[in-house]
Coordinates of C-alpha atoms in Angstrom, one line a residue:
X187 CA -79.8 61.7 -80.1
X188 CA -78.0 62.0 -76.5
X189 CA -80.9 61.9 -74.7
X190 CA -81.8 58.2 -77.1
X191 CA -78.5 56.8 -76.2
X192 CA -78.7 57.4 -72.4
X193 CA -82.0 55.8 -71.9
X194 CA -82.5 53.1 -69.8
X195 CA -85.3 51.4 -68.1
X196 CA -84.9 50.9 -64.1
X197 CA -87.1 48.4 -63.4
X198 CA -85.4 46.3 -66.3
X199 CA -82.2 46.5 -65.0
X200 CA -83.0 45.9 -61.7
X201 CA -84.6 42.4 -63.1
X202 CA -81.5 41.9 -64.7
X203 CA -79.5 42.2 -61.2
X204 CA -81.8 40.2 -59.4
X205 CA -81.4 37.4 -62.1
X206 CA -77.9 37.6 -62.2
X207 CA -78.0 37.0 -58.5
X208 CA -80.1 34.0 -58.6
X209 CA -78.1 32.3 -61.5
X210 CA -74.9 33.0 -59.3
X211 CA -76.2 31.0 -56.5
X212 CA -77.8 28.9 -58.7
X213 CA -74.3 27.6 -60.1
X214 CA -73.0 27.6 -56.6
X215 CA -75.6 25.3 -55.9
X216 CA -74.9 23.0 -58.4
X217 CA -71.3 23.1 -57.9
X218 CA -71.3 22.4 -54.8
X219 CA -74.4 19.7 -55.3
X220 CA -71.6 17.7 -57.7
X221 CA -68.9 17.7 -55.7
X222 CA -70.8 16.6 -52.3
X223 CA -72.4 13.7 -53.8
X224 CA -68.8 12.8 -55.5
X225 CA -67.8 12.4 -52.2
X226 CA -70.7 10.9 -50.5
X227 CA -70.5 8.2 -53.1
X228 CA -66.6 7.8 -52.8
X229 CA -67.0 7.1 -49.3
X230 CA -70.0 5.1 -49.5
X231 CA -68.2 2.7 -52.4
X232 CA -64.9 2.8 -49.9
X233 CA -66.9 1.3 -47.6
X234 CA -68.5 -1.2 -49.4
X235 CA -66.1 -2.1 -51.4
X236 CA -64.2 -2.7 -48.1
X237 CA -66.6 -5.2 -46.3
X238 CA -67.5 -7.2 -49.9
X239 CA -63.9 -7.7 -50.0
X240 CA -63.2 -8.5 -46.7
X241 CA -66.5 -10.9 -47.0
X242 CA -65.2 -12.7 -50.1
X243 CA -61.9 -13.6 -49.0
X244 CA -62.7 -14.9 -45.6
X245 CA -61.3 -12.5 -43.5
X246 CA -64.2 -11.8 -41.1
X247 CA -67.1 -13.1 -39.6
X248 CA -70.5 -11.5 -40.5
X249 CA -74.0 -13.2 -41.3
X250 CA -74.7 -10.5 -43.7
X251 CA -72.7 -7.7 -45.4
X252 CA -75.5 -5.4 -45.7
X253 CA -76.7 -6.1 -42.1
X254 CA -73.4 -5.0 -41.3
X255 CA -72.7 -2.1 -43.4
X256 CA -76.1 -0.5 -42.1
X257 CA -74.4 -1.0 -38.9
X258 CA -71.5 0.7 -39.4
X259 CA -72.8 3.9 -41.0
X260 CA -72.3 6.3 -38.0
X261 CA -68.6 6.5 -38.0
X262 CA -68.6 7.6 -41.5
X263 CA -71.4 10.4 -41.2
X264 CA -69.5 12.2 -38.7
X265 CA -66.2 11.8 -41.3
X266 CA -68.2 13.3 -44.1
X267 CA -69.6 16.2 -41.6
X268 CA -65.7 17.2 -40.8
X269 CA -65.2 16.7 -44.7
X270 CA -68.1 19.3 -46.0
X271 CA -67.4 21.8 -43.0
X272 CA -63.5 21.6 -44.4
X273 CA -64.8 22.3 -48.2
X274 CA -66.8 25.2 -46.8
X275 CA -64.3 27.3 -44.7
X276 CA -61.8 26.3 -47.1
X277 CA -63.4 27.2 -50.0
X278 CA -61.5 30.2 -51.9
X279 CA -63.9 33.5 -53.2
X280 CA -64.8 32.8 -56.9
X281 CA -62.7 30.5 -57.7
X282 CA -61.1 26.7 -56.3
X283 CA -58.9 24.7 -57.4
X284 CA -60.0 21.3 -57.9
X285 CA -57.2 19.5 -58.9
X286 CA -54.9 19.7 -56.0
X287 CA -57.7 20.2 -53.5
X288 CA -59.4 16.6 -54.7
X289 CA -55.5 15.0 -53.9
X290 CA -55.1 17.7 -50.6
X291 CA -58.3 16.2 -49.4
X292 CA -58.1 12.5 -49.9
X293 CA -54.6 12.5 -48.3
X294 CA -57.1 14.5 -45.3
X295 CA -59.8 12.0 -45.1
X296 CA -57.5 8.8 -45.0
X297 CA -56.0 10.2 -42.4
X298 CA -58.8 10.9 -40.5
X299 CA -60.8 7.6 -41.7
X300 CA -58.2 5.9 -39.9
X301 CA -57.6 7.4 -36.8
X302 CA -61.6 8.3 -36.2
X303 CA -62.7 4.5 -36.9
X304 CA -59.8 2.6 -35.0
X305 CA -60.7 5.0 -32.1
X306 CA -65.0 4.9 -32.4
X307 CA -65.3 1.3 -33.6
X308 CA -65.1 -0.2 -30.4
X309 CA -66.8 1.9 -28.4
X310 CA -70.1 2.0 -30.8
X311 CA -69.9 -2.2 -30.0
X312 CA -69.2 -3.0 -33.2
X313 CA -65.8 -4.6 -34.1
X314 CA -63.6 -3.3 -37.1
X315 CA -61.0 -5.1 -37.8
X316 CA -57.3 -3.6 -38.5
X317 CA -57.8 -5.0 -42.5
X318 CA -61.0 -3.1 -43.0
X319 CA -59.2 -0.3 -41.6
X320 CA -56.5 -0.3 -43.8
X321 CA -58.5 -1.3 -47.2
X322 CA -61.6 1.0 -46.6
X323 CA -58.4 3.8 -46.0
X324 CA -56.4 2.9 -49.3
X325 CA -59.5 2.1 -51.1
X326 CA -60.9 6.0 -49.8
X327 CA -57.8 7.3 -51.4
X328 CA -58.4 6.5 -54.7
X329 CA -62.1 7.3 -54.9
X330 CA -61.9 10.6 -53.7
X331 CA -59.6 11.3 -56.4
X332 CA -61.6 9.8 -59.3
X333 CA -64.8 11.1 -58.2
X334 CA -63.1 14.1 -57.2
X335 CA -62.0 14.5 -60.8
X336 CA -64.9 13.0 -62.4
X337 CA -67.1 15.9 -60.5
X338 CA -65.3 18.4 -61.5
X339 CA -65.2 17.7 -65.2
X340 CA -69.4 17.0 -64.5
X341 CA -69.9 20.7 -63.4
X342 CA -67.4 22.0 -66.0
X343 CA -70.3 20.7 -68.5
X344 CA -72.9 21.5 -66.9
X345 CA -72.3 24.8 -65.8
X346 CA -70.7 25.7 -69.7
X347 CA -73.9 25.3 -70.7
X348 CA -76.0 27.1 -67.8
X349 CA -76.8 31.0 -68.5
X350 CA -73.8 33.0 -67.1
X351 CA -74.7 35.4 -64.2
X352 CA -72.6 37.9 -65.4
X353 CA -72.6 39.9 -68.5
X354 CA -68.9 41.5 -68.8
X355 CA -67.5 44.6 -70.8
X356 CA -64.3 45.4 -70.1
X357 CA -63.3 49.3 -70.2
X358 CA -59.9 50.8 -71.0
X359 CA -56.8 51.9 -73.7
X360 CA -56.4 48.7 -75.9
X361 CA -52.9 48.7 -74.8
X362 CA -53.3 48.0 -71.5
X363 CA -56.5 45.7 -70.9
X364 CA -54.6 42.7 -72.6
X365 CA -53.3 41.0 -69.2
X366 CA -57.1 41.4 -68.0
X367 CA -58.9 40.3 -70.3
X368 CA -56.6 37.1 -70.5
X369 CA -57.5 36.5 -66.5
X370 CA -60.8 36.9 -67.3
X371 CA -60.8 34.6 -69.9
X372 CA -59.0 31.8 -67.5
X373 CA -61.6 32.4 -64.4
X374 CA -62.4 29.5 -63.6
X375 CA -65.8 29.6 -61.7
X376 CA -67.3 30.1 -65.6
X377 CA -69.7 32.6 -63.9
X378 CA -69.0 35.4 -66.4
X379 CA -69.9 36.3 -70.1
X380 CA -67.3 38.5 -71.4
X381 CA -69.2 40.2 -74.0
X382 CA -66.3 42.8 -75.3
X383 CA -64.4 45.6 -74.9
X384 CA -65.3 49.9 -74.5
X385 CA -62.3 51.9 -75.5
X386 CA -61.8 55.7 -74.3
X387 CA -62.3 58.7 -76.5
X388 CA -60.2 58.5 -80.2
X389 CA -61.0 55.2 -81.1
X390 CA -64.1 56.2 -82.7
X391 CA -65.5 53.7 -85.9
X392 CA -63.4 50.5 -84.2
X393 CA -66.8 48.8 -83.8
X394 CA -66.1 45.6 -84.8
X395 CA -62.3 45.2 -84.6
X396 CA -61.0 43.2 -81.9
X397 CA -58.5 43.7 -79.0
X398 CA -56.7 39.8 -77.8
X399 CA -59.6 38.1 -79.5
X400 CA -62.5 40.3 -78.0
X401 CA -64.9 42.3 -80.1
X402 CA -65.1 46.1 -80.1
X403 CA -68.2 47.0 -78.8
X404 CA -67.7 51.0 -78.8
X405 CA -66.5 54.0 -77.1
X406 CA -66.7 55.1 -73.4
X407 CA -69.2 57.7 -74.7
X408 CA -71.8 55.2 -76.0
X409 CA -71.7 53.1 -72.7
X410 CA -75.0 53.5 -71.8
X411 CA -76.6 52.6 -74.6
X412 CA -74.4 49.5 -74.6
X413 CA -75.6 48.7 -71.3
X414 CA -79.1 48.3 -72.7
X415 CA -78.1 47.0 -75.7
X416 CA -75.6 44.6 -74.6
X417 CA -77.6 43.7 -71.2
X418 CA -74.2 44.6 -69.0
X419 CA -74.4 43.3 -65.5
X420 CA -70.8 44.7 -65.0
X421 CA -68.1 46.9 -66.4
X422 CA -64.7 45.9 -65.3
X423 CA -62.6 49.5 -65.6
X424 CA -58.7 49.5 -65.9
X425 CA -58.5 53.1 -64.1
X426 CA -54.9 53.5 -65.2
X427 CA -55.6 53.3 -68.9
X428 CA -58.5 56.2 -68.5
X429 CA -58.3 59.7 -68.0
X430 CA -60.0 61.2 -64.4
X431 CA -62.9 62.4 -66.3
X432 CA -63.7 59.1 -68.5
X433 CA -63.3 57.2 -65.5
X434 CA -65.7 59.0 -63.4
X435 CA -68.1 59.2 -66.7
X436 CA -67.9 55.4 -66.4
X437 CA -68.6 55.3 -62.9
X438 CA -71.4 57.7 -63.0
X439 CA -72.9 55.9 -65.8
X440 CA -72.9 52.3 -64.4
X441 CA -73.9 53.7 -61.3
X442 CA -77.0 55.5 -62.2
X443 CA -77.8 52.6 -64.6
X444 CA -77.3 49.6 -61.9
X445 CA -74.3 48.5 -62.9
X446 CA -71.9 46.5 -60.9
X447 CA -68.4 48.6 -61.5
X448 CA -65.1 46.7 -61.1
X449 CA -61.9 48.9 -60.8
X450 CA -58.5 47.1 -61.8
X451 CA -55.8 48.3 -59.2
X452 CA -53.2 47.5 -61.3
X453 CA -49.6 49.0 -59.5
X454 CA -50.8 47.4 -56.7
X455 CA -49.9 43.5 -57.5
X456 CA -52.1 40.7 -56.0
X457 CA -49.6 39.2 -52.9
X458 CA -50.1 36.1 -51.7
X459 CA -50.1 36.6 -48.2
X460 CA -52.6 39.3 -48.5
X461 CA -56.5 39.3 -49.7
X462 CA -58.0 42.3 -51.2
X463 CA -61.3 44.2 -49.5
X464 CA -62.8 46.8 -50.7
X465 CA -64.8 49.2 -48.0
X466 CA -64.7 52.4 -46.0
X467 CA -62.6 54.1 -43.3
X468 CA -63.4 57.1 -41.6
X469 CA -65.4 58.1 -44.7
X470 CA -63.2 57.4 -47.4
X471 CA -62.9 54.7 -50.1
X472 CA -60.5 52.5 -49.4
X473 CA -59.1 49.0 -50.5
X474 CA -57.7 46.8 -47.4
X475 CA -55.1 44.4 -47.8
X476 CA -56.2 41.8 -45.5
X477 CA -53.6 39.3 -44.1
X478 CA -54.7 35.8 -44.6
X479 CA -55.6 34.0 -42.0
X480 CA -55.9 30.7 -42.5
X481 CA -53.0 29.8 -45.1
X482 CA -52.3 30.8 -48.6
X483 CA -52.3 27.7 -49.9
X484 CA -54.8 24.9 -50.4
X485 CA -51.7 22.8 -48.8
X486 CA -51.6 24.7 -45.7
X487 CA -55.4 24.7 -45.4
X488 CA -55.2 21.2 -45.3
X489 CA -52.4 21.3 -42.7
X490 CA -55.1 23.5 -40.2
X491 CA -57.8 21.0 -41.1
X492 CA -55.1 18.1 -40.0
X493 CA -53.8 20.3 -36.6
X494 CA -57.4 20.5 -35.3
X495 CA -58.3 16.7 -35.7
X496 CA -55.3 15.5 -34.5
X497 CA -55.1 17.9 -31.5
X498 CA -58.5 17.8 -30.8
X499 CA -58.0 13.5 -30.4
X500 CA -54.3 14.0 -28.8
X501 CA -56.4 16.2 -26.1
X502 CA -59.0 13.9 -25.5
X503 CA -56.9 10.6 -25.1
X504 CA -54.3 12.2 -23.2
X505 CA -56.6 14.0 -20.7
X506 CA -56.0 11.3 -18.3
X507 CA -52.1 12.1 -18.3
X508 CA -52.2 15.7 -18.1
X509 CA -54.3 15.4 -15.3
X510 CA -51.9 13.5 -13.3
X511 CA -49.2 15.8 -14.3
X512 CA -51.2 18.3 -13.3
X513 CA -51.8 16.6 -9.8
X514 CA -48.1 16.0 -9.6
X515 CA -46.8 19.0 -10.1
X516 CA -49.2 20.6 -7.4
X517 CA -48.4 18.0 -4.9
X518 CA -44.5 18.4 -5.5
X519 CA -43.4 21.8 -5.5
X520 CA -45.6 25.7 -4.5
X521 CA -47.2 27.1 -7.7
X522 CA -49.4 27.2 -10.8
X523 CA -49.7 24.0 -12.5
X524 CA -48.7 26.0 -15.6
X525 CA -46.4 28.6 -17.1
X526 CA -47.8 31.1 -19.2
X527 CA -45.5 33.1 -20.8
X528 CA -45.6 35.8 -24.4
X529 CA -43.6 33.6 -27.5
X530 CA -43.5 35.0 -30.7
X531 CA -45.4 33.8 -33.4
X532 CA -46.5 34.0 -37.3
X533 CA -45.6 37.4 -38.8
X534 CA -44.1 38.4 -35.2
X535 CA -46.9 38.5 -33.4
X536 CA -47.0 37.7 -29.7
X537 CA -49.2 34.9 -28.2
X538 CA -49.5 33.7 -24.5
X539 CA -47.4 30.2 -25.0
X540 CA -48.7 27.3 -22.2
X541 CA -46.6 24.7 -20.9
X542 CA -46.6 22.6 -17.4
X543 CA -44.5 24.3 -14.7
X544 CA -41.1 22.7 -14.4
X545 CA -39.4 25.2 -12.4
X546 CA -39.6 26.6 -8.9
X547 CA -42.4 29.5 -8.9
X548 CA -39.6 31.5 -7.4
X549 CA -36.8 31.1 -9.2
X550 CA -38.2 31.4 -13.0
X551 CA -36.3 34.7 -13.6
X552 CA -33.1 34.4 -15.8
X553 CA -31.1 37.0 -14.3
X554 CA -29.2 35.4 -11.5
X555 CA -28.4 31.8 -14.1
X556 CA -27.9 33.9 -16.9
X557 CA -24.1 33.1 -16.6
X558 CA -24.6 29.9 -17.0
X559 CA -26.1 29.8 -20.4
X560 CA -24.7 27.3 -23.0
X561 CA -25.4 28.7 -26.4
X562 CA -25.4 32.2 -28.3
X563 CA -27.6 34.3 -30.6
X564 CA -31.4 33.7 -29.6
X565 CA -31.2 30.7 -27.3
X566 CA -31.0 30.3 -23.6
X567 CA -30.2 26.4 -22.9
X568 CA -28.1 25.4 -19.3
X569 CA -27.8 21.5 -19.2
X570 CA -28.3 21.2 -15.4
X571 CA -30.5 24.2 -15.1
X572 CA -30.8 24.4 -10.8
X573 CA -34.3 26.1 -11.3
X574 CA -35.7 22.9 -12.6
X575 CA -37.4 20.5 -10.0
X576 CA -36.7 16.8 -10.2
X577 CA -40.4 16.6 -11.7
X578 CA -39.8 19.0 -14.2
X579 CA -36.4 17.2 -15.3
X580 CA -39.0 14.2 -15.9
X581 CA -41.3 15.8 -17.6
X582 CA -38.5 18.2 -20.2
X583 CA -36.7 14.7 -20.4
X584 CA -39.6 13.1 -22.5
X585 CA -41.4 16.7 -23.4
X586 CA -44.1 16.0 -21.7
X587 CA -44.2 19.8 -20.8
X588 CA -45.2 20.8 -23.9
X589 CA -48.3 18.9 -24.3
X590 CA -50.8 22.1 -23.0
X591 CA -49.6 23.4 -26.5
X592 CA -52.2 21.2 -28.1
X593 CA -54.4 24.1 -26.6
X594 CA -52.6 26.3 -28.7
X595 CA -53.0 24.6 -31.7
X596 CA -56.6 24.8 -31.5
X597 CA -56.4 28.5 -31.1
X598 CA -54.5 28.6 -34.3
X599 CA -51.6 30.4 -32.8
X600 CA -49.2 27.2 -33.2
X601 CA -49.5 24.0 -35.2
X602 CA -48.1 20.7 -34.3
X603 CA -44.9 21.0 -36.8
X604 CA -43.0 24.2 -37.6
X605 CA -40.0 26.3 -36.2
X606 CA -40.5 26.3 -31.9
X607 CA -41.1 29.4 -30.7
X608 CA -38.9 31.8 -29.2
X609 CA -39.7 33.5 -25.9
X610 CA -40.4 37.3 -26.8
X611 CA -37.4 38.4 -24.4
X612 CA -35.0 36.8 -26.3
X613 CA -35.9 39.2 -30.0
X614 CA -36.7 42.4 -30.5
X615 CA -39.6 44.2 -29.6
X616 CA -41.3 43.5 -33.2
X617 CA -40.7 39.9 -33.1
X618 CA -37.7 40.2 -35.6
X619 CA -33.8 40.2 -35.1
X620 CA -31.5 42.9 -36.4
X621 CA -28.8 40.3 -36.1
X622 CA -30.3 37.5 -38.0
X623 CA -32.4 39.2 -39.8
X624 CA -32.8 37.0 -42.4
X625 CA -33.8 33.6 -40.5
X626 CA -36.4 35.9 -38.4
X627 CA -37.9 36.8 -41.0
X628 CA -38.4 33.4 -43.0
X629 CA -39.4 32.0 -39.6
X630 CA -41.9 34.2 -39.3
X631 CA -43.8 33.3 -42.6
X632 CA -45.1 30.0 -40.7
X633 CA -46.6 28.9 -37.5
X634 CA -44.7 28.0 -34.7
X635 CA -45.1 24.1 -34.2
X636 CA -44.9 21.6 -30.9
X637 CA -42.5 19.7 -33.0
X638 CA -40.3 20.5 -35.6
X639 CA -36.8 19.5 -37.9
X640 CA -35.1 20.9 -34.2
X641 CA -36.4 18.5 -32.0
X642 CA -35.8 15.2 -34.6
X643 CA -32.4 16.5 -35.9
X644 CA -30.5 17.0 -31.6
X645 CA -32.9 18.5 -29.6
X646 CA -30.6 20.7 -27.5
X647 CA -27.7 20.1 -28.6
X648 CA -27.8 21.8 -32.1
X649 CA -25.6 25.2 -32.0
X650 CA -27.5 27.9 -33.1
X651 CA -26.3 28.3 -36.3
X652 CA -27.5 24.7 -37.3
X653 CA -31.0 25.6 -35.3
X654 CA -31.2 28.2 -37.9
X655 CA -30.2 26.4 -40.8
X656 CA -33.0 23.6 -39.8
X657 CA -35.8 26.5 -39.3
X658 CA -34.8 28.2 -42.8
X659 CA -34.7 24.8 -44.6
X660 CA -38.3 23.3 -43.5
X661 CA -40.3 26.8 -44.2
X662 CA -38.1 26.6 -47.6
X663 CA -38.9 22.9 -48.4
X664 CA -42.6 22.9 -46.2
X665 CA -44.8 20.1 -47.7
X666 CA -47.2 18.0 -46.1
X667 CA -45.2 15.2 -46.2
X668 CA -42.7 16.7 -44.4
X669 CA -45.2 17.4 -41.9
X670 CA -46.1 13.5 -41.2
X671 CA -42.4 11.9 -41.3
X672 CA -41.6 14.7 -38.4
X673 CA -44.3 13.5 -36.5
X674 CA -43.7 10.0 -36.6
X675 CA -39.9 10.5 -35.6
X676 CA -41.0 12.8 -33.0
X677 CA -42.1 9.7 -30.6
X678 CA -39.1 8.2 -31.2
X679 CA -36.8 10.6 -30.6
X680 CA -38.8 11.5 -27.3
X681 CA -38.8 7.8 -26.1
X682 CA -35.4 7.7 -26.3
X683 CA -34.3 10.7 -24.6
X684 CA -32.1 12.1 -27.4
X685 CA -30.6 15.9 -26.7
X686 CA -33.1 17.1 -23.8
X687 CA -32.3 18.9 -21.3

């Protein structure tokens, strides 16, 4: 009777893993499939429901709508492009969240609908008008989210019905699996069949009985044959529930059978800034807690997407400039055209921090002006600072030193908004402060931005105590809009001068 209940069939099984692997990609597919043409056809509506309305009411000159909307479709290819390479690296593992990503990313592509066409139009030789602009970008809005949401509830359908890639028991003491078996149940890529539960040794005749709504399927000791019977792709194992040997009995088990075998870490709790990997090291099994690195948050993706478009355009357009001031600050004064120097960054981490060079080359060091310094704790400010030259009083006057940081944007070690960061002489060798401990800290949970609550709430002439008090209350109270009202009072307070020096 053992030797009944532990066969199996290889070559079965290894169908069944092979299928399971197709249907996976096969959903992925057709996920994916949904929501790209959702957003081809937003756009493609935006647009054309742009010029018709343009057309009707007078407000441009064209022989033909259509002639012209088969003009125009360039712009908008290279928008959809940036779009689907965004959904891609964006794109969580196993699950997305589809509700605040359709909102994240039509807030995205307005933004860059409007900057890419008012910047291209012209230059393709075909004239767009600052009220198709402005339409196509509202009308943009409001499609994403509709077909956004309108895709999403067109998968959910399709993919309810579609044969599940994996077939799911769940092993372990009825008393603890509960909390699993309820994430399992809320997944929501809908690529799983949770078939039931396997309970350890002493729960013998429960067949049948349930555990949080889940049938009994048996003990630990008839696993294999409910692997065959059952056609289990998976057994999810909460080790902490199991003794050492019905765990490894498990493994052994699914292992020899071709069984995929999930182990629930449970005292180790899921952190946000952190994404689980399991591999080896030096031989050993081992579960990495990878820091993430592009945001935990579909928010903050969105916030990279938006600091690489914007950058990327603030660098091209104002090339011209920063070659002048480059020119300028060669012809005027002995030295590199910039200053490189280590800042501290996200999670403490140094990063070589480029600005133009507004000082002498030989008189950069602090030591001999270090008397003269006007405020405490962290920051080094001196009003009439004698190492500056008269260029670089210009240039700090309307911040037009810090524009190389756009290079540092794009190397993901800054964005354009967030606390400014510190030079690495002025903290502690780990990037922290044992005074102000606290602020470090929250600082530190963000990238370092170009602009920031500082710069459009004094500039300079902030104590440090209120400097502090700004960084802790924009990492607390970080939102995209945030984000965009800093930027536009940036300019202003720039243009007019406000605190620098």
């Amino acid at each position: 009777d053992r030797q009944q209940t532990l066969a199996y069939s290889p070559e079965s099984i290894a169908d069944l893993r092979r299928r399971a692997s197709l249907l996976a990609e096969v959903r992925r597919l057709i996920h994916a499939g949904i929501a790209t043409g959702c957003d081809l056809a937003a756009v493609l509506s935006a647009w054309k429901l742009a010029a018709e309305s343009l057309s009707y009411f007078a407000l441009r000159e064209a022989a033909s709508t259509s002639e012209w909307f088969a003009s125009t479709v360039p712009p908008w290819w290279g928008l959809v492009a940036l779009w689907l390479l965004w959904r891609l690296a964006s794109r969580q593992r196993g699950e997305v969240n589809p509700v605040f990503g359709a909102r994240a990313a039509a807030v995205v592509l307005a933004a860059l609908t409007l900057g890419i066409f008012a910047l291209l139009g012209r230059a393709m030789g075909v004239e767009i008008s600052g009220a198709f602009v402005g339409l196509f970008g509202a009308m943009s809005y409001g499609l994403f989210v509709v077909c956004g949401a309108l895709g999403e509830r067109l998968s959910a359908v399709l993919l309810e019905r579609a044969p599940a890639a994996d077939y799911v028991a769940i092993v372990g003491d009825p008393t603890a699996i509960g909390p699993v078996l309820e994430r399992v149940k809320r997944y929501r890529g809908r690529e799983v069949h949770l078939i039931g539960v396997v309970l350890p040794k002493g729960y013998s005749g429960a067949e049948g009985l349930t555990v949080s709504g889940m049938n009994v399927l048996g003990e630990i000791s008839d696993l294999a044959k409910l692997i065959n019977q059952e056609q289990l792709t998976r057994v999810i194992v909460v080790d902490q529930s199991l003794c050492p040997e019905e765990a490894e009995f498990v493994r052994r088990t699914a292992t020899r059978m071709g069984v995929v075998t999930s182990h629930v870490l449970e005292p180790l709790k899921p952190r946000r800034e952190a994404r689980w990997e399991v591999g080896s090291h030096c031989g050993l099994a081992v579960v990495n807690l990878r820091p993430v690195e592009f945001g935990r948050s579909a928010g903050e993706r969105v916030k990279r997407v938006f600091d690489v478009v914007c950058a990327s355009l603030a660098l091209v357009l104002l090339s011209p400039l920063m070659l002048l001031i480059g020119l300028l600050i060669r012809l005027t004064s002995e030295g590199p055209i910039f200053y490189l120097a280590p800042r501290v960054g996200k999670g403490g981490r140094y990063f070589t921090f480029y600005k133009f060079r507004t000082m002498y080359a030989n008189q950069c060091s602090r030591e001999h002006v270090k008397e003269l310094n006007e405020k405490d704790g962290h920051i080094f400010k001196i009003r009439n600072d004698p190492r500056v030259t008269p260029l670089g009083r210009l240039l700090r006057r309307f911040s037009l030193d810090e524009l190389p940081q756009l290079i540092n944007v794009l190397k993901g070690d800054m964005s354009l908004v967030g606390p400014r960061p510190l030079p690495a002489c002025d903290l502690d060798p780990d990037g922290m402060s044992r005074d102000f401990r606290h602020w470090a800290e929250t600082r530190a949970k963000v990238l370092p931005g170009i602009t920031g609550l500082w710069q459009v709430r004094g500039r300079s002439e902030l104590s440090f105590e209120q400097m502090m008090d700004l960084d802790i209350e924009y990492v607390e109270n970080w939102s995209f809009w945030l984000d965009l009202q800093i930027l536009l009072v940036t300019p202003i307070v720039v243009l007019l001068g406000r605190g620098a020096h």
